[in-house]
mmCIF file of C-alpha atoms and ligand atoms in Angstrom:
data_model
loop_
_atom_site.group_PDB
_atom_site.id
_atom_site.type_symbol
_atom_site.label_atom_id
_atom_site.label_comp_id
_atom_site.label_asym_id
_atom_site.label_seq_id
_atom_site.Cartn_x
_atom_site.Cartn_y
_atom_site.Cartn_z
ATOM 1 C CA MET A 1 -66.098 -21.564 4.803
ATOM 2 C CA THR A 2 -64.927 -25.144 4.601
ATOM 3 C CA SER A 3 -61.332 -25.930 4.033
ATOM 4 C CA SER A 4 -59.448 -28.917 2.776
ATOM 5 C CA LYS A 5 -56.295 -28.291 4.738
ATOM 6 C CA ILE A 6 -55.529 -30.855 7.421
ATOM 7 C CA MET A 7 -54.783 -29.294 10.781
ATOM 8 C CA LYS A 8 -51.690 -30.693 12.436
ATOM 9 C CA TYR A 9 -50.638 -31.528 15.988
ATOM 10 C CA GLY A 10 -50.177 -28.219 17.806
ATOM 11 C CA SER A 11 -53.247 -26.565 16.248
ATOM 12 C CA LYS A 12 -55.510 -25.237 18.978
ATOM 13 C CA VAL A 13 -58.708 -26.593 17.437
ATOM 14 C CA LEU A 14 -57.411 -30.155 17.846
ATOM 15 C CA ARG A 15 -57.224 -29.739 21.628
ATOM 16 C CA GLU A 16 -60.748 -28.388 21.961
ATOM 17 C CA VAL A 17 -63.825 -30.403 22.885
ATOM 18 C CA ALA A 18 -65.894 -30.124 19.706
ATOM 19 C CA GLN A 19 -69.439 -28.727 19.836
ATOM 20 C CA PRO A 20 -72.515 -30.886 19.205
ATOM 21 C CA VAL A 21 -74.308 -30.414 15.889
ATOM 22 C CA GLU A 22 -77.722 -28.873 16.592
ATOM 23 C CA SER A 23 -79.404 -29.542 13.287
ATOM 24 C CA ILE A 24 -78.352 -31.071 10.030
ATOM 25 C CA THR A 25 -78.305 -28.084 7.742
ATOM 26 C CA ASP A 26 -76.889 -27.722 4.227
ATOM 27 C CA GLU A 27 -73.778 -26.337 5.843
ATOM 28 C CA ILE A 28 -73.305 -29.545 7.846
ATOM 29 C CA LYS A 29 -73.814 -31.629 4.696
ATOM 30 C CA GLN A 30 -71.216 -29.493 2.941
ATOM 31 C CA ILE A 31 -68.772 -30.074 5.802
ATOM 32 C CA VAL A 32 -69.340 -33.840 5.573
ATOM 33 C CA ASP A 33 -68.762 -33.814 1.784
ATOM 34 C CA ASN A 34 -65.601 -31.917 2.342
ATOM 35 C CA MET A 35 -64.422 -34.296 5.060
ATOM 36 C CA LEU A 36 -65.010 -37.334 2.842
ATOM 37 C CA GLU A 37 -63.089 -35.693 0.029
ATOM 38 C CA VAL A 38 -60.151 -34.841 2.286
ATOM 39 C CA MET A 39 -60.134 -38.333 3.826
ATOM 40 C CA TYR A 40 -60.047 -40.083 0.437
ATOM 41 C CA LYS A 41 -57.503 -37.670 -0.990
ATOM 42 C CA SER A 42 -55.214 -38.307 1.984
ATOM 43 C CA ASP A 43 -55.706 -42.094 1.953
ATOM 44 C CA GLY A 44 -57.048 -41.988 5.491
ATOM 45 C CA VAL A 45 -59.619 -44.408 6.933
ATOM 46 C CA GLY A 46 -61.205 -41.741 9.114
ATOM 47 C CA LEU A 47 -61.391 -38.014 9.684
ATOM 48 C CA ALA A 48 -62.916 -35.815 12.381
ATOM 49 C CA ALA A 49 -64.211 -32.289 11.682
ATOM 50 C CA PRO A 50 -61.623 -30.605 13.963
ATOM 51 C CA GLN A 51 -58.961 -32.015 11.633
ATOM 52 C CA ILE A 52 -60.152 -29.577 8.965
ATOM 53 C CA GLY A 53 -60.483 -26.807 11.514
ATOM 54 C CA ILE A 54 -64.173 -27.204 12.354
ATOM 55 C CA SER A 55 -64.936 -27.736 16.028
ATOM 56 C CA LYS A 56 -68.075 -29.828 15.567
ATOM 57 C CA ARG A 57 -68.888 -33.396 16.594
ATOM 58 C CA ILE A 58 -68.731 -35.000 13.154
ATOM 59 C CA ALA A 59 -66.597 -37.932 12.046
ATOM 60 C CA VAL A 60 -66.366 -39.885 8.795
ATOM 61 C CA ILE A 61 -64.904 -43.372 8.537
ATOM 62 C CA ASP A 62 -64.258 -45.706 5.634
ATOM 63 C CA ILE A 63 -62.114 -48.757 6.259
ATOM 64 C CA SER A 64 -62.691 -50.216 2.771
ATOM 65 C CA PRO A 65 -58.959 -50.040 1.900
ATOM 66 C CA HIS A 66 -58.570 -52.802 4.521
ATOM 67 C CA GLU A 67 -61.988 -54.426 4.381
ATOM 68 C CA PRO A 68 -63.382 -54.091 0.848
ATOM 69 C CA SER A 69 -66.998 -54.761 1.861
ATOM 70 C CA ALA A 70 -67.026 -51.756 4.210
ATOM 71 C CA LYS A 71 -68.889 -48.559 3.337
ATOM 72 C CA ALA A 72 -68.382 -44.950 4.342
ATOM 73 C CA ILE A 73 -69.951 -44.093 7.686
ATOM 74 C CA VAL A 74 -70.929 -40.596 8.784
ATOM 75 C CA LEU A 75 -71.246 -40.106 12.537
ATOM 76 C CA ILE A 76 -72.839 -36.932 13.859
ATOM 77 C CA ASN A 77 -72.783 -36.387 17.633
ATOM 78 C CA PRO A 78 -71.482 -39.933 18.197
ATOM 79 C CA GLU A 79 -71.644 -41.478 21.639
ATOM 80 C CA ILE A 80 -70.128 -44.733 22.797
ATOM 81 C CA LEU A 81 -72.687 -46.881 24.587
ATOM 82 C CA GLU A 82 -70.668 -50.009 25.261
ATOM 83 C CA LEU A 83 -67.018 -50.968 25.323
ATOM 84 C CA GLU A 84 -65.793 -54.521 25.598
ATOM 85 C CA GLY A 85 -62.461 -56.332 25.622
ATOM 86 C CA GLN A 86 -59.127 -54.885 24.647
ATOM 87 C CA ASN A 87 -56.537 -55.250 21.917
ATOM 88 C CA GLU A 88 -53.435 -53.534 20.631
ATOM 89 C CA ALA A 89 -52.610 -52.409 17.110
ATOM 90 C CA GLU A 90 -50.559 -49.812 15.322
ATOM 91 C CA GLU A 91 -52.120 -46.439 14.569
ATOM 92 C CA GLY A 92 -51.177 -43.295 12.768
ATOM 93 C CA CYS A 93 -53.004 -40.025 12.171
ATOM 94 C CA LEU A 94 -53.243 -37.533 9.312
ATOM 95 C CA SER A 95 -52.727 -34.758 11.870
ATOM 96 C CA VAL A 96 -49.586 -36.373 13.288
ATOM 97 C CA PRO A 97 -47.547 -37.149 10.173
ATOM 98 C CA ASP A 98 -44.821 -39.810 10.201
ATOM 99 C CA ILE A 99 -45.517 -41.016 13.731
ATOM 100 C CA ARG A 100 -47.027 -44.406 14.446
ATOM 101 C CA GLY A 101 -47.574 -46.221 17.693
ATOM 102 C CA ILE A 102 -49.107 -49.331 19.199
ATOM 103 C CA ILE A 103 -52.290 -48.279 20.978
ATOM 104 C CA LYS A 104 -54.526 -50.234 23.331
ATOM 105 C CA ARG A 105 -58.228 -49.857 22.508
ATOM 106 C CA SER A 106 -61.472 -51.621 23.267
ATOM 107 C CA GLU A 107 -61.989 -54.596 20.971
ATOM 108 C CA ARG A 108 -65.737 -54.212 20.553
ATOM 109 C CA ILE A 109 -67.904 -51.133 20.850
ATOM 110 C CA VAL A 110 -71.480 -50.051 20.392
ATOM 111 C CA VAL A 111 -71.889 -46.463 19.265
ATOM 112 C CA LYS A 112 -74.932 -44.348 18.531
ATOM 113 C CA ALA A 113 -74.977 -41.271 16.346
ATOM 114 C CA LEU A 114 -77.118 -39.346 13.891
ATOM 115 C CA ASP A 115 -76.700 -39.943 10.185
ATOM 116 C CA LEU A 116 -76.967 -37.253 7.521
ATOM 117 C CA ASN A 117 -80.764 -37.572 7.523
ATOM 118 C CA GLY A 118 -80.912 -36.900 11.240
ATOM 119 C CA GLN A 119 -81.853 -40.521 11.936
ATOM 120 C CA GLU A 120 -80.361 -42.217 14.956
ATOM 121 C CA ILE A 121 -78.061 -45.048 13.970
ATOM 122 C CA ARG A 122 -76.493 -47.667 16.172
ATOM 123 C CA ILE A 123 -73.321 -49.406 15.099
ATOM 124 C CA GLU A 124 -71.775 -52.490 16.635
ATOM 125 C CA ALA A 125 -68.159 -52.615 15.629
ATOM 126 C CA ASP A 126 -65.100 -54.668 16.329
ATOM 127 C CA GLY A 127 -61.526 -54.856 15.092
ATOM 128 C CA LEU A 128 -60.379 -52.074 12.788
ATOM 129 C CA LEU A 129 -63.761 -50.341 12.610
ATOM 130 C CA ALA A 130 -64.018 -50.189 16.399
ATOM 131 C CA ARG A 131 -60.487 -48.829 16.518
ATOM 132 C CA ALA A 132 -61.129 -46.206 13.830
ATOM 133 C CA ILE A 133 -64.275 -44.990 15.598
ATOM 134 C CA GLN A 134 -62.461 -44.707 18.941
ATOM 135 C CA HIS A 135 -59.606 -42.826 17.253
ATOM 136 C CA GLU A 136 -61.990 -40.301 15.637
ATOM 137 C CA LEU A 137 -64.047 -39.858 18.807
ATOM 138 C CA ASP A 138 -60.841 -38.967 20.603
ATOM 139 C CA HIS A 139 -60.409 -36.086 18.124
ATOM 140 C CA LEU A 140 -63.867 -34.791 19.057
ATOM 141 C CA ASN A 141 -62.683 -34.660 22.669
ATOM 142 C CA GLY A 142 -59.397 -32.900 21.956
ATOM 143 C CA LYS A 143 -57.289 -36.031 22.174
ATOM 144 C CA PHE A 144 -54.675 -37.667 19.941
ATOM 145 C CA PHE A 145 -53.680 -41.306 19.662
ATOM 146 C CA VAL A 146 -50.213 -40.370 20.905
ATOM 147 C CA ASP A 147 -51.778 -39.359 24.243
ATOM 148 C CA HIS A 148 -52.390 -43.067 24.866
ATOM 149 C CA LEU A 149 -48.742 -44.027 24.481
ATOM 150 C CA GLY A 150 -46.623 -44.985 27.448
ATOM 151 C CA ARG A 151 -44.142 -42.522 28.904
ATOM 152 C CA LEU A 152 -41.112 -44.093 27.279
ATOM 153 C CA LYS A 153 -42.603 -43.981 23.802
ATOM 154 C CA GLN A 154 -43.830 -40.432 24.469
ATOM 155 C CA GLN A 155 -40.259 -39.426 25.204
ATOM 156 C CA LEU A 156 -39.048 -41.090 22.015
ATOM 157 C CA ILE A 157 -41.432 -39.106 19.822
ATOM 158 C CA ARG A 158 -41.244 -35.812 21.713
ATOM 159 C CA LYS A 159 -38.817 -34.247 19.259
ATOM 160 C CA GLN A 160 -40.940 -35.232 16.280
ATOM 161 C CA LEU A 161 -44.053 -33.792 17.931
ATOM 162 C CA ARG A 162 -42.243 -30.544 18.722
ATOM 163 C CA LYS A 163 -41.181 -30.306 15.089
ATOM 164 C CA ILE A 164 -44.762 -30.652 13.880
ATOM 165 C CA GLU A 165 -45.877 -28.074 16.463
ATOM 166 C CA SER A 166 -43.232 -25.586 15.405
ATOM 167 C CA GLU A 167 -44.269 -25.898 11.752
ATOM 168 C CA VAL A 168 -47.861 -25.221 12.776
ATOM 169 C CA LYS A 169 -46.737 -22.070 14.585
ATOM 170 C CA GLU A 170 -44.628 -20.843 11.665
ATOM 171 C CA ASN A 171 -47.528 -21.239 9.244
ATOM 172 C CA ARG A 172 -49.735 -19.151 11.488
ATOM 173 C CA GLN A 173 -47.459 -16.117 11.244
HETATM 174 ZN ZN1 ZN E 1 -56.338 -38.915 13.845
#
């Protein structure tokens, strides 16, 4: 039932608030494996389950292409506990191809989640990791990074977004 196709901007599932995971079954582990595979294959540093069409609160992150000491992180039912400071950096998204934008995010965050063993984990993150986590958590709440852009930039990319949306609609038919 899992898929390796990345859902694009305009897909309904990406605007839904994803459902909490109730227990970590083999199916959930399979979904996580699949997500990691898709993320690495696409050269992404993060992926949320809705991006492969599964409306569940699961995200995977691996920023090792930018910070070689980093390891893959699996976040199930993640929740942000603390946000601190602010910075701006460029972001892109596998579901919004060819569009990038400067996005303001919190500089430092504390997040709690379950890992694949059902253990509660707590992660203090800053810089790119904090940014990646915030980006993926947005996906679990039906949001895209482009939603954070100012009105002027939104207008500039509107055509590109419409194009992605229309391709999504064509593929559905
Ligand atoms: Zn994304």
